């Protein structure tokens, strides 16, 4: 087993957790802000070391859903497309949307190969339990993405079964699309298995940011792909609740910013953004996998590079410095963007 | 607000998260292993920088419960004492034990000032919801510790109300005890507020490890305090389920090791151990607050320094390298002690 320790040595602070006037905990990591030509506008850390982007690439993986004609053929509405790009929280509206997509194919949750888990939204999990129910694959945070893959298979007359395998035609098309939009190889040499069982490919953070700059602008894409990217961004902006649910970073930020910013979290502290106003893409990896560190840093990066109507967003300010309250509602500290980073962002 | 970044620069790897043959995430931090004289047996990082120990000091905070005579006066059984040292998961047995302690005082959960939260054990939370119930302060992971504080107040004829405040006589006695056992100051200059609203004091990791070496051996304690420490260690060893509940590190490890090791997790990635066989105390802080990093490192440290019947424990091996399985049960990687650390532990 290959282990790579070297890249972490150039990590810099992303966010700090404060308590009693002290830094209680600290998150380090990598940031890259790229334009659609690959020019780097801002960075910290080793942006060339491969990182598993996890769920941050869901919007890129959804491009074949549009490009294949599957979305139109099965009459997917913007909410459905947003769910295809989502790591949702298993709330009732999320599970219902996944069921609706599958219903358009004459299918149900038994076609999903993502596995089942309790909703990540705790209230939704308790609600399910209170109703005497168990979770199914519809509640898996990836059920929308998987429903999208099944749409592609159905539109192209491909056998759905085994669609999660790297050698399935749908997964091969997804990997080919990812290779094209990121410019990074996607093959067995950099492949891991994701939580929902599809492949995840470790790619340089630089390539991930470049892909999302292209996703923001269409530059470097064919006209069809540029239109598909724009359609996905608009769908998500019209239904941000579908992307991460109640209180989630992506939902809260995109509800405030509309089409000015697309953001997407991934497991293990990865977070991306696509900024159409400034034509930039952003990729952040919190080295320890802590999402809170990536969120605070991303809020500060968005405020700096998002353009008009973004920099002064009070919602972003709330993520840049999040007050921590204890079980009695007493303010005990904060999670906030690291001072070093805040200073360098200017 | 003071911020201290310097100390993290000497952090070293604790644990790494593997996926697809690569290091996906990495946890850095501080380790110190001390004997009861303060001699350092093993360390990495800045062991003199102050760290909030959070819930890792609960067993030390429980010393006044024994020393005041409150435990005997109210007939507390070993399970009750274990709960007083616990960050429990709000499972039915935990809430029942807290209610039992308070019942011995003629009191109930309305005396608790820790606040309420849903059980941290997800199944327990769903069970409560399925029964149509809401959580109360008994389900707070600190309800046992707080019940112990109330016992001390009642035994000494002190007004219980406001027992969470730094200036309450019970909290002052606790701080005085902590100062004595750690040798570090506990005053307004290093005070923060913990999740359950009592004070938490930032102290050097060296002092935290020293306190737990003394707790293991009684060295440096009065005979009464040495007996109190031994009684708490034995109580916990007889009822480890009370300390963290189903699947928790402390419960699983202490169920396997019995009186050979006392361990206790705390919020923000702090973890301590007290090793009577070798007379050592251990303190670990995962800098980013990630408990998984501290757990993998602690398992390796225990195996190295725990003595007979510890080093070859298959349970510890399971925490030193924890396989990660996804929602379909597919092995996708592992959380394991960092290679550098494993090598240095020898």
XYZ file of C-alpha atoms in Angstrom, chain A residues 1-5 8 16 18-28 50 52 54 113-118 125-126 129-130 140 189-195 197 200 202 268 285 287-289 292 326-328 330 332 336 339-340, chain B residues 1-5 8 16 18-28 50 52 54 113-118 125-126 129-130 140 189-195 197 200 202 268 285 287-289 292 326-328 330 332 336 339-340:
112
model
C 0.000 0.000 0.000
C 1.379 3.362 -1.079
C 1.358 6.085 1.544
C 2.090 9.704 0.777
C 2.950 11.883 3.701
C 0.830 17.492 4.103
C -9.457 27.396 13.908
C -11.819 28.902 19.569
C -12.809 28.369 23.196
C -12.139 30.556 26.204
C -10.008 32.930 24.135
C -7.691 30.167 22.896
C -7.289 28.094 19.750
C -8.673 24.750 20.881
C -8.361 22.931 17.568
C -6.910 23.740 14.170
C -7.633 22.569 10.625
C -4.932 22.572 7.947
C -3.783 13.641 -5.848
C -10.041 11.841 -3.700
C -15.482 12.249 -3.269
C -27.053 -0.108 -5.828
C -25.863 2.544 -3.361
C -26.924 0.716 -0.203
C -29.189 2.033 2.535
C -28.419 4.178 5.564
C -30.389 6.212 8.076
C -33.930 9.743 11.020
C -35.995 10.128 14.184
C -38.123 5.706 13.426
C -41.190 7.341 14.973
C -28.856 7.150 0.949
C -4.082 3.494 -10.992
C -5.875 6.262 -9.069
C -9.153 4.531 -8.279
C -10.763 3.930 -4.896
C -14.278 2.872 -3.941
C -16.645 5.548 -2.647
C -19.181 5.225 0.158
C -19.818 1.874 -4.143
C -13.721 7.676 -6.903
C -7.699 10.716 -6.806
C -13.327 13.796 4.128
C -9.237 19.829 1.031
C -6.314 17.428 5.412
C -7.904 15.781 8.427
C -11.240 15.260 6.690
C -16.131 22.390 9.327
C -23.416 24.660 24.230
C -26.438 22.631 25.352
C -27.632 25.507 27.499
C -24.265 29.644 26.173
C -18.539 29.008 24.325
C -13.679 30.617 12.106
C -6.225 34.298 10.844
C -3.338 33.572 8.449
C -8.761 37.120 21.739
C -5.438 35.303 22.063
C -4.597 32.830 19.342
C -1.702 30.408 19.548
C -0.609 28.843 16.315
C 0.891 23.051 16.009
C -3.990 8.172 8.615
C -6.515 5.071 3.735
C -8.593 4.599 0.587
C -7.663 2.954 -2.688
C -4.074 2.431 -1.525
C -3.556 6.137 -0.721
C -3.563 8.330 2.355
C -6.880 10.132 1.963
C -6.760 12.099 5.228
C -4.233 12.583 7.995
C -4.477 13.445 11.687
C -1.660 15.248 13.484
C -2.100 24.417 27.166
C -8.521 22.058 27.032
C -12.573 18.537 28.106
C -27.887 22.096 34.902
C -26.118 20.401 31.964
C -28.865 20.980 29.403
C -30.615 18.346 27.297
C -29.625 16.776 24.003
C -30.669 13.751 21.974
C -32.148 8.578 19.823
C -34.389 6.787 17.344
C -38.372 9.197 19.077
C -40.195 5.952 18.298
C -26.952 14.541 28.261
C -6.762 32.948 33.064
C -7.075 29.497 31.484
C -10.812 28.932 31.801
C -13.332 28.166 29.090
C -16.897 26.891 29.258
C -17.519 23.241 28.446
C -20.427 21.776 26.488
C -21.649 24.524 31.086
C -12.868 23.602 31.497
C -6.526 24.621 29.435
C -12.104 17.846 20.289
C -4.607 15.612 21.557
C -4.983 18.844 16.778
C -7.999 18.986 14.483
C -10.372 17.633 17.130
C -10.724 8.779 15.317
C -19.156 1.375 2.901
C -22.967 1.173 2.852
C -22.813 -2.053 0.870
C -17.476 -3.322 0.814
C -12.940 0.678 1.050
C -4.863 3.280 11.229
C 3.337 4.751 10.021
C 5.790 7.226 11.563
